[in-house]
Amino acid sequence: MPTAREAPPLAAADRKLILVGIMLALFLAALDQTIVSAALPRIVADLEGVSRYAWVATAYLLASTVLVPVYGKLADTYSRKRVEIGAVLLFLTGSFLCGLSGEFGTLPLLGDGMNQLVVFRAVQGAGGAGLMAMTFIVIADLYPPSERGKYQGLVGAVWGIASVLGPLIGGLLTDHAGGFIPGVEGWRWVFYVNMPLGALALWFLLRRMPPLNPPDDAIPPDIPSALLMVGGLVPVILALQIDKRRFPWLPGLGAGDGPVWQSWVTPGMIAGGLIVLAFFVRRARRVPSPVVDLSLFGNNVFRRANAASFFFGASFMSIVVFLPLFLVNVVGSSATQAGLALVPFSLGLVLGSAFAGQVVSRFGHLRDQILAGGVLVVLVGVLLSRMTVDIGYGTVLLYMSLVGLGFGPTLPLFTLAVQNAVDVRLVGQATSAAQFFRQTGGTMGAALLGSVLAATLIASFSSLDLPEGMVADVENGAERLASTGGGDLPDRVAAFYAARAATAPAAEAARIRSEGAAHAERVGRAVREGYTRATTRIYTVMSVLAALAWLLTWRVPERPLRTTQDRVAAARGQLPPDEGRPATL
């Protein structure tokens, strides 16, 4: 009977069925990143939790980011089939509980429906972390690095399709699914829709996926090091996600209208988290099986690829988060048009990822594919940084498709480079670390660029030429306008003049209304220029981040792709030639 080290090779048909199962699981996690956003306004209205609006997304992102390294260690220690199925079950449990939020009123410990939703979204995110991490890890078991590129390219395709379908499905379910079962609000189906898809993924995994056991000498993870790592990462990642207007990066940088302690929250959490992480590093150096093996950082490819991926992740978020704001407030697009503008970006991402994966599997030259994509990202970033207030919607769509093509190779190929270079017994930890650095870069990039947006809008709105007598009506000044967007200012200016015209003589009223229309037009133009200035600064920073990532990619050593499957290499004790020997940057 074969041992864990002597597991028989998988048939091609079985590998394809396993691939279908993990791609279905990944589709669940990717879909959940966007499907909930369309339903959130209705959710907070039903659960009366508008003040906790942001926490629905924050809870999911926090759990799905922090727990990624934990799944990597679990995958290196236990049966990968069990870890994958456990992640799917946890995700589905969280989805079902999210759908039930508030159905039974206020609950002990959990509180009202909105609090329940926040807690259950964290449970869902804990499962989602495993779905995303295990996708690349299981692919590493199914195919050797020399063939893996074309299959990992599917990850970008699945992610792109889910990004396009998520908001559409979320909106349709929220608006029209309320009649499926009387008394069940439509937004709850945004979570319940995961159940049939998850059941299908489980069927594939249970019926077709082998155990994919680790080497026989695998040591169970050290629990204290895991607790220290999570305890250090939670405050750091949370500090990056919270509102920087209320909780500024440093004391004195916020709006200044909150209590003094608020200005110390962000630096305090970052400092506290780093202290706990220092204890984690100390513990990880002393125990035989830490949750993250620090020897990985002695590998050239691991360090440099993850550094480059971090900055690509930061620049990636500038497209997803800030482009819709520009389209709505400058181009004058509707919310639907702003969402549709991300479709060519997602399609470009799919095509770029799939094409790069095919090229690498046939010809190698992995680094060259990333460098070529990086050039396109930097060039489009420069074009985006030169946008004017009069730019057309079609031009923006063209830019989006090009930058999607550029980003396409970065998602799968950095992970492939890392997997190909590290000790095959640590592939799970190395893969999850690559995902963690990319996600953390995205979180930090969104926070940094959000601060650029807020600071630029505040400066622009401080110099707006508002009618005398209306300035006092603008509550909390420029900070308030920046936080609400200021898009309604032209209408408010026109309404202000209309109110004056209503009490003036007929002859004077016509002049006042004409003056008001001209003044509203000037204010509208100034608001659009303010948004344009903020957006172009964001994409200037994005170009610098992408250029830095591109330069770091040049330093990633190019290694021939192995032709043996990782689990076979582990069974034979085969390691990369220079694995374990420290290298300098």
Coordinates of C-alpha atoms in Angstrom, one line a residue, residues 116-408:
Q116 CA -24.1 39.8 13.8
L117 CA -23.4 40.5 10.1
V118 CA -20.0 42.0 11.0
V119 CA -19.0 39.0 13.1
F120 CA -20.3 36.5 10.5
R121 CA -18.5 38.3 7.7
A122 CA -15.3 37.7 9.7
V123 CA -16.2 34.0 9.8
Q124 CA -16.8 34.0 6.0
G125 CA -13.5 35.8 5.5
A126 CA -11.7 33.2 7.6
G127 CA -13.0 30.6 5.1
G128 CA -12.3 32.8 2.1
A129 CA -8.6 33.1 3.1
G130 CA -8.3 29.3 2.7
L131 CA -10.2 29.2 -0.6
M132 CA -7.7 31.8 -2.1
A133 CA -4.6 30.3 -0.5
M134 CA -5.3 26.7 -1.3
T135 CA -6.0 27.3 -5.0
F136 CA -2.4 27.9 -5.8
I137 CA -1.2 25.3 -3.3
V138 CA -3.3 22.5 -4.8
I139 CA -2.4 23.5 -8.4
A140 CA 1.3 23.1 -7.3
D141 CA 0.4 19.5 -6.3
L142 CA -1.4 18.8 -9.6
Y143 CA 1.2 20.1 -12.1
P144 CA 4.9 20.7 -12.3
P145 CA 6.2 24.3 -12.5
S146 CA 7.0 23.8 -16.2
E147 CA 3.2 23.3 -16.9
R148 CA 1.8 25.3 -14.0
G149 CA 1.7 28.7 -15.7
K150 CA -1.2 28.0 -18.0
Y151 CA -3.3 26.6 -15.2
Q152 CA -2.5 29.4 -12.8
G153 CA -3.5 31.7 -15.6
L154 CA -7.0 30.4 -15.0
V155 CA -6.9 32.0 -11.6
G156 CA -6.8 35.4 -13.2
A157 CA -9.6 34.4 -15.5
V158 CA -11.8 33.2 -12.7
W159 CA -11.1 36.3 -10.7
G160 CA -11.8 38.6 -13.6
I161 CA -15.1 36.9 -14.4
A162 CA -16.2 37.0 -10.8
S163 CA -15.3 40.7 -10.6
V164 CA -17.6 41.5 -13.6
L165 CA -20.5 39.3 -12.5
G166 CA -20.4 40.2 -8.7
P167 CA -21.9 43.6 -8.8
L168 CA -24.4 42.6 -11.4
I169 CA -25.6 39.5 -9.5
G170 CA -25.6 41.4 -6.2
G171 CA -27.8 44.1 -7.6
L172 CA -30.2 41.7 -9.3
L173 CA -30.6 39.6 -6.2
T174 CA -31.1 42.6 -3.9
D175 CA -33.8 44.1 -6.2
H176 CA -35.6 41.0 -7.4
A177 CA -34.9 38.0 -5.1
G178 CA -37.3 39.1 -2.4
G179 CA -40.1 37.1 -3.9
F180 CA -38.3 33.8 -3.9
I181 CA -39.5 33.0 -0.3
P182 CA -42.0 35.3 1.3
G183 CA -40.5 37.3 4.2
V184 CA -36.9 36.8 3.1
E185 CA -35.4 40.0 1.9
G186 CA -33.6 40.0 -1.4
W187 CA -30.2 41.0 0.0
R188 CA -30.1 37.8 2.0
W189 CA -29.8 35.8 -1.2
V190 CA -26.5 37.5 -1.9
F191 CA -25.2 35.2 0.8
Y192 CA -27.5 32.2 0.3
V193 CA -26.4 32.0 -3.4
N194 CA -23.1 30.7 -2.2
M195 CA -24.7 27.5 -0.9
P196 CA -25.5 25.7 -4.2
L197 CA -22.1 26.7 -5.7
G198 CA -20.3 25.6 -2.6
A199 CA -22.2 22.3 -2.6
L200 CA -21.0 21.7 -6.2
A201 CA -17.4 22.5 -5.3
L202 CA -17.6 20.1 -2.3
W203 CA -18.9 17.4 -4.5
F204 CA -16.0 17.6 -6.9
L205 CA -13.5 17.8 -4.0
L206 CA -15.0 14.9 -2.0
R207 CA -15.4 12.6 -5.0
R208 CA -12.3 13.3 -7.0
M209 CA -9.6 15.0 -4.9
P210 CA -7.0 12.6 -3.3
P211 CA -5.7 13.4 0.2
L212 CA -2.5 15.0 -1.0
N213 CA -0.8 14.2 2.3
P214 CA 2.4 16.0 3.4
P215 CA 5.7 14.3 3.9
D216 CA 5.7 11.7 6.8
D217 CA 8.1 13.8 8.9
A218 CA 5.9 17.0 8.9
I219 CA 5.7 18.5 12.3
P220 CA 2.4 20.1 13.6
P221 CA 2.4 23.9 13.7
D222 CA 3.5 25.7 16.9
I223 CA 0.3 27.2 18.3
P224 CA 1.9 30.1 20.3
S225 CA 3.7 31.4 17.2
A226 CA 0.4 31.3 15.2
L227 CA -1.3 33.3 18.0
L228 CA 1.5 35.8 18.1
M229 CA 1.5 36.2 14.3
V230 CA -2.3 36.8 14.1
G231 CA -2.2 39.0 17.2
G232 CA 0.4 41.2 15.6
L233 CA -1.1 41.3 12.1
V234 CA -4.7 42.1 13.2
P235 CA -3.9 45.6 14.6
V236 CA -1.5 46.5 11.8
I237 CA -3.9 45.5 9.0
L238 CA -6.9 47.1 10.8
A239 CA -4.9 50.3 11.2
L240 CA -4.4 50.4 7.4
Q241 CA -8.2 50.0 6.8
I242 CA -9.8 52.4 9.2
D243 CA -10.9 55.8 8.2
K244 CA -7.9 58.1 8.1
R245 CA -10.0 61.3 8.5
R246 CA -11.1 60.1 12.0
F247 CA -7.9 58.1 12.8
P248 CA -5.0 59.9 11.0
W249 CA -1.6 58.4 10.3
L250 CA 0.0 60.7 12.8
P251 CA -1.5 63.1 15.5
G252 CA -2.4 66.4 14.0
L253 CA -3.1 65.2 10.5
G254 CA -6.9 64.5 10.9
A255 CA -9.9 66.7 10.7
G256 CA -9.4 67.9 14.2
D257 CA -13.0 67.7 15.3
G258 CA -12.7 64.4 17.3
P259 CA -11.3 63.6 20.8
V260 CA -7.6 63.7 21.2
W261 CA -7.2 59.9 21.6
Q262 CA -8.5 59.3 18.1
S263 CA -5.3 60.8 16.6
W264 CA -3.2 58.2 18.4
V265 CA -5.3 55.1 17.3
T266 CA -3.5 54.4 14.0
P267 CA 0.1 54.9 15.2
G268 CA -0.7 53.1 18.4
M269 CA -2.1 50.0 16.7
I270 CA 0.8 49.9 14.2
A271 CA 3.3 50.2 17.0
G272 CA 1.6 47.6 19.2
G273 CA 1.2 45.2 16.3
L274 CA 4.9 45.5 15.4
I275 CA 5.9 44.8 19.0
V276 CA 3.8 41.6 19.0
L277 CA 5.3 40.6 15.6
A278 CA 8.8 41.0 17.0
F279 CA 7.9 38.5 19.7
F280 CA 6.6 36.2 16.9
V281 CA 9.9 36.4 15.1
R282 CA 11.7 35.6 18.3
R283 CA 9.5 32.6 18.9
A284 CA 9.7 31.4 15.3
R285 CA 13.5 31.3 15.5
R286 CA 13.4 29.0 18.5
V287 CA 10.8 26.4 17.7
P288 CA 11.0 23.6 15.2
S289 CA 7.7 24.2 13.4
P290 CA 6.6 27.9 13.5
V291 CA 3.5 28.9 11.6
V292 CA 5.8 30.6 9.0
D293 CA 9.3 29.2 8.4
L294 CA 11.6 32.2 8.5
S295 CA 14.2 30.3 6.4
L296 CA 12.1 31.3 3.4
F297 CA 13.4 34.8 3.7
G298 CA 16.9 33.5 3.0
N299 CA 15.8 32.7 -0.5
N300 CA 16.5 35.3 -3.2
V301 CA 13.5 34.7 -5.3
F302 CA 11.1 34.6 -2.3
R303 CA 12.3 38.0 -0.9
R304 CA 12.5 39.9 -4.2
A305 CA 9.4 38.5 -5.9
N306 CA 7.3 39.2 -2.8
A307 CA 8.7 42.7 -2.5
A308 CA 7.8 43.4 -6.2
S309 CA 4.4 41.8 -5.7
F310 CA 3.7 44.0 -2.7
F311 CA 4.1 47.2 -4.8
F312 CA 2.2 45.8 -7.8
G313 CA -0.6 45.0 -5.3
A314 CA -0.5 48.6 -4.0
S315 CA -0.8 50.0 -7.5
F316 CA -3.5 47.5 -8.5
M317 CA -5.9 48.9 -5.9
S318 CA -5.7 52.4 -7.4
I319 CA -7.6 51.1 -10.4
V320 CA -10.4 49.2 -8.6
V321 CA -11.0 51.8 -5.8
F322 CA -10.6 55.2 -7.3
L323 CA -11.5 55.0 -11.0
P324 CA -15.3 54.9 -10.4
L325 CA -15.1 58.0 -8.2
F326 CA -13.5 59.9 -11.1
L327 CA -16.0 58.7 -13.6
V328 CA -19.0 59.7 -11.5
N329 CA -17.7 63.1 -10.3
V330 CA -15.7 64.2 -13.4
V331 CA -16.9 62.4 -16.5
G332 CA -20.5 62.5 -15.3
S333 CA -21.1 58.8 -15.6
S334 CA -23.9 57.0 -13.8
A335 CA -23.1 54.5 -11.1
T336 CA -23.8 51.7 -13.7
Q337 CA -21.5 53.2 -16.3
A338 CA -18.8 53.5 -13.6
G339 CA -19.1 49.9 -12.8
L340 CA -19.1 48.8 -16.4
A341 CA -15.8 50.7 -16.9
L342 CA -14.2 47.9 -14.9
V343 CA -15.4 45.3 -17.3
P344 CA -12.6 46.0 -19.9
F345 CA -10.1 46.1 -17.0
S346 CA -11.3 42.6 -15.9
L347 CA -11.2 41.3 -19.5
G348 CA -7.7 42.6 -20.0
L349 CA -6.7 41.0 -16.7
V350 CA -8.1 37.7 -17.9
L351 CA -6.5 37.8 -21.3
G352 CA -3.1 39.0 -19.9
S353 CA -3.1 36.3 -17.3
A354 CA -4.1 33.5 -19.7
F355 CA -1.7 34.6 -22.4
A356 CA 1.3 35.0 -20.1
G357 CA 0.6 31.6 -18.5
Q358 CA 0.6 29.9 -21.9
V359 CA 3.8 31.6 -23.0
V360 CA 5.6 30.6 -19.8
S361 CA 4.5 27.0 -20.0
R362 CA 5.7 26.7 -23.6
F363 CA 8.9 28.9 -23.6
G364 CA 9.8 29.7 -20.0
H365 CA 11.2 33.3 -19.4
L366 CA 8.8 33.9 -16.5
R367 CA 10.4 37.2 -15.4
D368 CA 10.2 38.6 -19.0
Q369 CA 6.4 38.2 -19.0
I370 CA 6.1 40.1 -15.7
L371 CA 8.5 42.9 -17.0
A372 CA 6.5 43.3 -20.2
G373 CA 3.3 43.6 -18.3
G374 CA 4.9 46.0 -15.8
V375 CA 6.0 48.3 -18.7
L376 CA 2.4 48.5 -19.8
V377 CA 1.2 49.3 -16.3
V378 CA 3.7 52.1 -15.9
L379 CA 2.9 53.6 -19.3
V380 CA -0.9 53.5 -18.7
G381 CA -0.3 54.9 -15.2
V382 CA 1.4 57.9 -16.8
L383 CA -1.5 58.4 -19.2
L384 CA -4.0 58.2 -16.3
S385 CA -1.9 60.8 -14.4
R386 CA -2.4 63.2 -17.3
M387 CA -6.2 63.0 -17.6
T388 CA -8.1 66.2 -17.9
V389 CA -11.5 67.3 -16.8
D390 CA -12.7 66.9 -20.4
I391 CA -11.6 63.3 -21.0
G392 CA -14.1 61.1 -22.7
Y393 CA -15.6 57.9 -21.3
G394 CA -14.3 55.8 -24.3
T395 CA -10.7 56.9 -23.7
V396 CA -11.0 55.8 -20.0
L397 CA -12.3 52.4 -21.2
L398 CA -9.3 52.0 -23.5
Y399 CA -6.9 52.8 -20.6
M400 CA -8.7 50.2 -18.5
S401 CA -8.3 47.4 -21.0
L402 CA -4.6 48.2 -21.5
V403 CA -3.8 48.4 -17.8
G404 CA -5.7 45.1 -17.2
L405 CA -3.5 43.4 -19.8
G406 CA -0.4 44.8 -18.0
F407 CA -1.5 43.5 -14.5
G408 CA -2.6 40.1 -15.9

